[in-house]
Amino acid sequence: MNITLWIITGLLTAVYLFSGFGKLFVPQEKMAQMANAARWVLDFKPGTLKAIGALEILGAVGLILPALLGIAPVLVPLAAGGLTLIMTGAVIMRLRRGETKAALGDGGYLALAAFVAIGRFALEPLTG
């Protein structure tokens, strides 16, 4: 279980770092042109996108850094819980926009983040 949680945590860390930095540094219009699934960014103000990006980066750092350093490892499941909340909002937004396929993808990330949160709180907690 511990290995599975580490693998999923590493995957989520990479995904949220990439996504977060994209939201922080790629202009909104350019991001919207990257794919049909990215047009949702036009529904938000640039400052809101940057805030979402910053939260994703903080969540990604919170998933891995406390565990690697052994400092406050309780932050790992808390970060996973925060990312679960972000992805819940993403799924709701996708469903409202009628983007069912994208909602399924976001739901997958939601499930993985929730699995890490539950796994690190109850199934295989980190000690430190």
mmCIF file with all atom_site columns, C-alpha atoms in Angstrom:
data_model
loop_
_atom_site.group_PDB
_atom_site.id
_atom_site.type_symbol
_atom_site.label_atom_id
_atom_site.label_alt_id
_atom_site.label_comp_id
_atom_site.label_asym_id
_atom_site.label_entity_id
_atom_site.label_seq_id
_atom_site.pdbx_PDB_ins_code
_atom_site.Cartn_x
_atom_site.Cartn_y
_atom_site.Cartn_z
_atom_site.occupancy
_atom_site.B_iso_or_equiv
_atom_site.pdbx_formal_charge
_atom_site.auth_seq_id
_atom_site.auth_comp_id
_atom_site.auth_asym_id
_atom_site.auth_atom_id
_atom_site.pdbx_PDB_model_num
ATOM 1   C CA . MET A 1 1   ? 0.000   0.000  0.000   1.00 0.00 ? 1   MET A CA 1
ATOM 2   C CA . ASN A 1 2   ? 2.826   2.377  0.862   1.00 0.00 ? 2   ASN A CA 1
ATOM 3   C CA . ILE A 1 3   ? 4.444   1.899  -2.562  1.00 0.00 ? 3   ILE A CA 1
ATOM 4   C CA . THR A 1 4   ? 1.118   2.442  -4.315  1.00 0.00 ? 4   THR A CA 1
ATOM 5   C CA . LEU A 1 5   ? 0.533   5.646  -2.363  1.00 0.00 ? 5   LEU A CA 1
ATOM 6   C CA . TRP A 1 6   ? 4.037   6.887  -3.225  1.00 0.00 ? 6   TRP A CA 1
ATOM 7   C CA . ILE A 1 7   ? 3.542   6.169  -6.926  1.00 0.00 ? 7   ILE A CA 1
ATOM 8   C CA . ILE A 1 8   ? 0.190   7.968  -7.024  1.00 0.00 ? 8   ILE A CA 1
ATOM 9   C CA . THR A 1 9   ? 1.614   10.830 -4.974  1.00 0.00 ? 9   THR A CA 1
ATOM 10  C CA . GLY A 1 10  ? 4.484   11.223 -7.430  1.00 0.00 ? 10  GLY A CA 1
ATOM 11  C CA . LEU A 1 11  ? 2.109   11.207 -10.391 1.00 0.00 ? 11  LEU A CA 1
ATOM 12  C CA . LEU A 1 12  ? -0.186  13.782 -8.788  1.00 0.00 ? 12  LEU A CA 1
ATOM 13  C CA . THR A 1 13  ? 2.780   15.960 -7.819  1.00 0.00 ? 13  THR A CA 1
ATOM 14  C CA . ALA A 1 14  ? 3.993   16.055 -11.425 1.00 0.00 ? 14  ALA A CA 1
ATOM 15  C CA . VAL A 1 15  ? 0.507   16.734 -12.801 1.00 0.00 ? 15  VAL A CA 1
ATOM 16  C CA . TYR A 1 16  ? -0.270  19.551 -10.383 1.00 0.00 ? 16  TYR A CA 1
ATOM 17  C CA . LEU A 1 17  ? 3.148   21.189 -10.717 1.00 0.00 ? 17  LEU A CA 1
ATOM 18  C CA . PHE A 1 18  ? 2.811   21.191 -14.508 1.00 0.00 ? 18  PHE A CA 1
ATOM 19  C CA . SER A 1 19  ? -0.779  22.421 -14.367 1.00 0.00 ? 19  SER A CA 1
ATOM 20  C CA . GLY A 1 20  ? -0.104  25.032 -11.705 1.00 0.00 ? 20  GLY A CA 1
ATOM 21  C CA . PHE A 1 21  ? 2.914   26.525 -13.448 1.00 0.00 ? 21  PHE A CA 1
ATOM 22  C CA . GLY A 1 22  ? 0.929   26.607 -16.686 1.00 0.00 ? 22  GLY A CA 1
ATOM 23  C CA . LYS A 1 23  ? -1.820  28.612 -15.037 1.00 0.00 ? 23  LYS A CA 1
ATOM 24  C CA . LEU A 1 24  ? 0.720   30.980 -13.504 1.00 0.00 ? 24  LEU A CA 1
ATOM 25  C CA . PHE A 1 25  ? 2.898   31.635 -16.543 1.00 0.00 ? 25  PHE A CA 1
ATOM 26  C CA . VAL A 1 26  ? 0.963   30.845 -19.748 1.00 0.00 ? 26  VAL A CA 1
ATOM 27  C CA . PRO A 1 27  ? -1.247  33.734 -20.903 1.00 0.00 ? 27  PRO A CA 1
ATOM 28  C CA . GLN A 1 28  ? -4.952  33.006 -20.605 1.00 0.00 ? 28  GLN A CA 1
ATOM 29  C CA . GLU A 1 29  ? -5.678  33.397 -24.321 1.00 0.00 ? 29  GLU A CA 1
ATOM 30  C CA . LYS A 1 30  ? -2.815  31.099 -25.307 1.00 0.00 ? 30  LYS A CA 1
ATOM 31  C CA . MET A 1 31  ? -3.966  28.486 -22.803 1.00 0.00 ? 31  MET A CA 1
ATOM 32  C CA . ALA A 1 32  ? -7.514  28.610 -24.192 1.00 0.00 ? 32  ALA A CA 1
ATOM 33  C CA . GLN A 1 33  ? -6.197  27.920 -27.706 1.00 0.00 ? 33  GLN A CA 1
ATOM 34  C CA . MET A 1 34  ? -4.229  24.822 -26.663 1.00 0.00 ? 34  MET A CA 1
ATOM 35  C CA . ALA A 1 35  ? -7.234  22.479 -26.715 1.00 0.00 ? 35  ALA A CA 1
ATOM 36  C CA . ASN A 1 36  ? -11.020 22.490 -26.603 1.00 0.00 ? 36  ASN A CA 1
ATOM 37  C CA . ALA A 1 37  ? -10.843 21.205 -23.035 1.00 0.00 ? 37  ALA A CA 1
ATOM 38  C CA . ALA A 1 38  ? -8.834  24.300 -22.050 1.00 0.00 ? 38  ALA A CA 1
ATOM 39  C CA . ARG A 1 39  ? -11.451 26.868 -23.079 1.00 0.00 ? 39  ARG A CA 1
ATOM 40  C CA . TRP A 1 40  ? -12.798 26.925 -19.546 1.00 0.00 ? 40  TRP A CA 1
ATOM 41  C CA . VAL A 1 41  ? -10.026 29.372 -18.650 1.00 0.00 ? 41  VAL A CA 1
ATOM 42  C CA . LEU A 1 42  ? -11.912 32.117 -20.512 1.00 0.00 ? 42  LEU A CA 1
ATOM 43  C CA . ASP A 1 43  ? -14.682 31.856 -17.892 1.00 0.00 ? 43  ASP A CA 1
ATOM 44  C CA . PHE A 1 44  ? -12.319 33.132 -15.178 1.00 0.00 ? 44  PHE A CA 1
ATOM 45  C CA . LYS A 1 45  ? -10.380 36.316 -14.537 1.00 0.00 ? 45  LYS A CA 1
ATOM 46  C CA . PRO A 1 46  ? -6.602  36.041 -14.936 1.00 0.00 ? 46  PRO A CA 1
ATOM 47  C CA . GLY A 1 47  ? -6.109  36.594 -11.205 1.00 0.00 ? 47  GLY A CA 1
ATOM 48  C CA . THR A 1 48  ? -8.421  33.705 -10.405 1.00 0.00 ? 48  THR A CA 1
ATOM 49  C CA . LEU A 1 49  ? -6.454  31.419 -12.741 1.00 0.00 ? 49  LEU A CA 1
ATOM 50  C CA . LYS A 1 50  ? -3.213  32.451 -11.078 1.00 0.00 ? 50  LYS A CA 1
ATOM 51  C CA . ALA A 1 51  ? -4.727  31.734 -7.659  1.00 0.00 ? 51  ALA A CA 1
ATOM 52  C CA . ILE A 1 52  ? -5.829  28.270 -8.812  1.00 0.00 ? 52  ILE A CA 1
ATOM 53  C CA . GLY A 1 53  ? -2.353  27.676 -10.224 1.00 0.00 ? 53  GLY A CA 1
ATOM 54  C CA . ALA A 1 54  ? -0.697  28.769 -6.977  1.00 0.00 ? 54  ALA A CA 1
ATOM 55  C CA . LEU A 1 55  ? -2.976  26.470 -4.966  1.00 0.00 ? 55  LEU A CA 1
ATOM 56  C CA . GLU A 1 56  ? -2.136  23.561 -7.267  1.00 0.00 ? 56  GLU A CA 1
ATOM 57  C CA . ILE A 1 57  ? 1.587   24.198 -6.815  1.00 0.00 ? 57  ILE A CA 1
ATOM 58  C CA . LEU A 1 58  ? 1.208   24.449 -3.035  1.00 0.00 ? 58  LEU A CA 1
ATOM 59  C CA . GLY A 1 59  ? -0.807  21.237 -3.051  1.00 0.00 ? 59  GLY A CA 1
ATOM 60  C CA . ALA A 1 60  ? 1.837   19.466 -5.130  1.00 0.00 ? 60  ALA A CA 1
ATOM 61  C CA . VAL A 1 61  ? 4.615   20.617 -2.821  1.00 0.00 ? 61  VAL A CA 1
ATOM 62  C CA . GLY A 1 62  ? 2.507   19.588 0.187   1.00 0.00 ? 62  GLY A CA 1
ATOM 63  C CA . LEU A 1 63  ? 2.038   16.119 -1.258  1.00 0.00 ? 63  LEU A CA 1
ATOM 64  C CA . ILE A 1 64  ? 5.726   15.310 -1.394  1.00 0.00 ? 64  ILE A CA 1
ATOM 65  C CA . LEU A 1 65  ? 7.960   17.676 0.570   1.00 0.00 ? 65  LEU A CA 1
ATOM 66  C CA . PRO A 1 66  ? 6.744   16.961 4.144   1.00 0.00 ? 66  PRO A CA 1
ATOM 67  C CA . ALA A 1 67  ? 7.077   13.218 3.533   1.00 0.00 ? 67  ALA A CA 1
ATOM 68  C CA . LEU A 1 68  ? 10.570  13.512 2.027   1.00 0.00 ? 68  LEU A CA 1
ATOM 69  C CA . LEU A 1 69  ? 11.825  15.803 4.778   1.00 0.00 ? 69  LEU A CA 1
ATOM 70  C CA . GLY A 1 70  ? 9.997   14.007 7.581   1.00 0.00 ? 70  GLY A CA 1
ATOM 71  C CA . ILE A 1 71  ? 8.752   17.366 8.849   1.00 0.00 ? 71  ILE A CA 1
ATOM 72  C CA . ALA A 1 72  ? 5.021   17.612 9.654   1.00 0.00 ? 72  ALA A CA 1
ATOM 73  C CA . PRO A 1 73  ? 4.022   14.599 7.533   1.00 0.00 ? 73  PRO A CA 1
ATOM 74  C CA . VAL A 1 74  ? 0.383   15.229 8.468   1.00 0.00 ? 74  VAL A CA 1
ATOM 75  C CA . LEU A 1 75  ? 0.494   17.902 5.771   1.00 0.00 ? 75  LEU A CA 1
ATOM 76  C CA . VAL A 1 76  ? 0.560   15.203 3.060   1.00 0.00 ? 76  VAL A CA 1
ATOM 77  C CA . PRO A 1 77  ? -3.040  14.009 3.549   1.00 0.00 ? 77  PRO A CA 1
ATOM 78  C CA . LEU A 1 78  ? -4.147  17.589 4.170   1.00 0.00 ? 78  LEU A CA 1
ATOM 79  C CA . ALA A 1 79  ? -2.637  18.653 0.831   1.00 0.00 ? 79  ALA A CA 1
ATOM 80  C CA . ALA A 1 80  ? -4.314  15.683 -0.857  1.00 0.00 ? 80  ALA A CA 1
ATOM 81  C CA . GLY A 1 81  ? -7.613  16.725 0.719   1.00 0.00 ? 81  GLY A CA 1
ATOM 82  C CA . GLY A 1 82  ? -7.146  20.266 -0.570  1.00 0.00 ? 82  GLY A CA 1
ATOM 83  C CA . LEU A 1 83  ? -6.471  18.994 -4.078  1.00 0.00 ? 83  LEU A CA 1
ATOM 84  C CA . THR A 1 84  ? -9.585  16.838 -3.772  1.00 0.00 ? 84  THR A CA 1
ATOM 85  C CA . LEU A 1 85  ? -11.583 20.000 -3.103  1.00 0.00 ? 85  LEU A CA 1
ATOM 86  C CA . ILE A 1 86  ? -10.006 21.768 -6.084  1.00 0.00 ? 86  ILE A CA 1
ATOM 87  C CA . MET A 1 87  ? -10.860 18.842 -8.335  1.00 0.00 ? 87  MET A CA 1
ATOM 88  C CA . THR A 1 88  ? -14.411 18.680 -6.989  1.00 0.00 ? 88  THR A CA 1
ATOM 89  C CA . GLY A 1 89  ? -14.824 22.259 -8.186  1.00 0.00 ? 89  GLY A CA 1
ATOM 90  C CA . ALA A 1 90  ? -13.256 21.328 -11.524 1.00 0.00 ? 90  ALA A CA 1
ATOM 91  C CA . VAL A 1 91  ? -15.675 18.435 -12.046 1.00 0.00 ? 91  VAL A CA 1
ATOM 92  C CA . ILE A 1 92  ? -18.661 20.622 -11.182 1.00 0.00 ? 92  ILE A CA 1
ATOM 93  C CA . MET A 1 93  ? -17.454 23.330 -13.579 1.00 0.00 ? 93  MET A CA 1
ATOM 94  C CA . ARG A 1 94  ? -16.932 20.786 -16.367 1.00 0.00 ? 94  ARG A CA 1
ATOM 95  C CA . LEU A 1 95  ? -20.392 19.299 -15.898 1.00 0.00 ? 95  LEU A CA 1
ATOM 96  C CA . ARG A 1 96  ? -21.993 22.749 -15.964 1.00 0.00 ? 96  ARG A CA 1
ATOM 97  C CA . ARG A 1 97  ? -20.174 23.448 -19.243 1.00 0.00 ? 97  ARG A CA 1
ATOM 98  C CA . GLY A 1 98  ? -21.339 20.113 -20.680 1.00 0.00 ? 98  GLY A CA 1
ATOM 99  C CA . GLU A 1 99  ? -17.770 18.780 -20.947 1.00 0.00 ? 99  GLU A CA 1
ATOM 100 C CA . THR A 1 100 ? -18.478 15.210 -19.860 1.00 0.00 ? 100 THR A CA 1
ATOM 101 C CA . LYS A 1 101 ? -15.218 13.657 -21.106 1.00 0.00 ? 101 LYS A CA 1
ATOM 102 C CA . ALA A 1 102 ? -13.124 16.300 -19.381 1.00 0.00 ? 102 ALA A CA 1
ATOM 103 C CA . ALA A 1 103 ? -15.219 15.875 -16.221 1.00 0.00 ? 103 ALA A CA 1
ATOM 104 C CA . LEU A 1 104 ? -14.359 12.163 -16.244 1.00 0.00 ? 104 LEU A CA 1
ATOM 105 C CA . GLY A 1 105 ? -10.656 12.977 -16.484 1.00 0.00 ? 105 GLY A CA 1
ATOM 106 C CA . ASP A 1 106 ? -10.883 15.488 -13.677 1.00 0.00 ? 106 ASP A CA 1
ATOM 107 C CA . GLY A 1 107 ? -12.892 12.940 -11.699 1.00 0.00 ? 107 GLY A CA 1
ATOM 108 C CA . GLY A 1 108 ? -10.001 10.515 -12.081 1.00 0.00 ? 108 GLY A CA 1
ATOM 109 C CA . TYR A 1 109 ? -7.597  13.020 -10.551 1.00 0.00 ? 109 TYR A CA 1
ATOM 110 C CA . LEU A 1 110 ? -10.164 13.707 -7.830  1.00 0.00 ? 110 LEU A CA 1
ATOM 111 C CA . ALA A 1 111 ? -10.330 9.976  -7.036  1.00 0.00 ? 111 ALA A CA 1
ATOM 112 C CA . LEU A 1 112 ? -6.540  9.661  -6.928  1.00 0.00 ? 112 LEU A CA 1
ATOM 113 C CA . ALA A 1 113 ? -6.182  12.669 -4.621  1.00 0.00 ? 113 ALA A CA 1
ATOM 114 C CA . ALA A 1 114 ? -8.942  11.323 -2.361  1.00 0.00 ? 114 ALA A CA 1
ATOM 115 C CA . PHE A 1 115 ? -7.219  7.920  -2.308  1.00 0.00 ? 115 PHE A CA 1
ATOM 116 C CA . VAL A 1 116 ? -3.953  9.550  -1.182  1.00 0.00 ? 116 VAL A CA 1
ATOM 117 C CA . ALA A 1 117 ? -5.783  11.572 1.475   1.00 0.00 ? 117 ALA A CA 1
ATOM 118 C CA . ILE A 1 118 ? -7.562  8.515  2.876   1.00 0.00 ? 118 ILE A CA 1
ATOM 119 C CA . GLY A 1 119 ? -4.483  6.346  2.462   1.00 0.00 ? 119 GLY A CA 1
ATOM 120 C CA . ARG A 1 120 ? -2.205  8.707  4.336   1.00 0.00 ? 120 ARG A CA 1
ATOM 121 C CA . PHE A 1 121 ? -4.761  9.516  7.043   1.00 0.00 ? 121 PHE A CA 1
ATOM 122 C CA . ALA A 1 122 ? -5.937  5.977  7.767   1.00 0.00 ? 122 ALA A CA 1
ATOM 123 C CA . LEU A 1 123 ? -4.466  3.136  5.699   1.00 0.00 ? 123 LEU A CA 1
ATOM 124 C CA . GLU A 1 124 ? -0.719  3.866  5.685   1.00 0.00 ? 124 GLU A CA 1
ATOM 125 C CA . PRO A 1 125 ? -0.003  7.054  7.659   1.00 0.00 ? 125 PRO A CA 1
ATOM 126 C CA . LEU A 1 126 ? 3.394   8.668  7.455   1.00 0.00 ? 126 LEU A CA 1
ATOM 127 C CA . THR A 1 127 ? 5.186   9.024  10.765  1.00 0.00 ? 127 THR A CA 1
ATOM 128 C CA . GLY A 1 128 ? 7.770   11.613 11.553  1.00 0.00 ? 128 GLY A CA 1
#
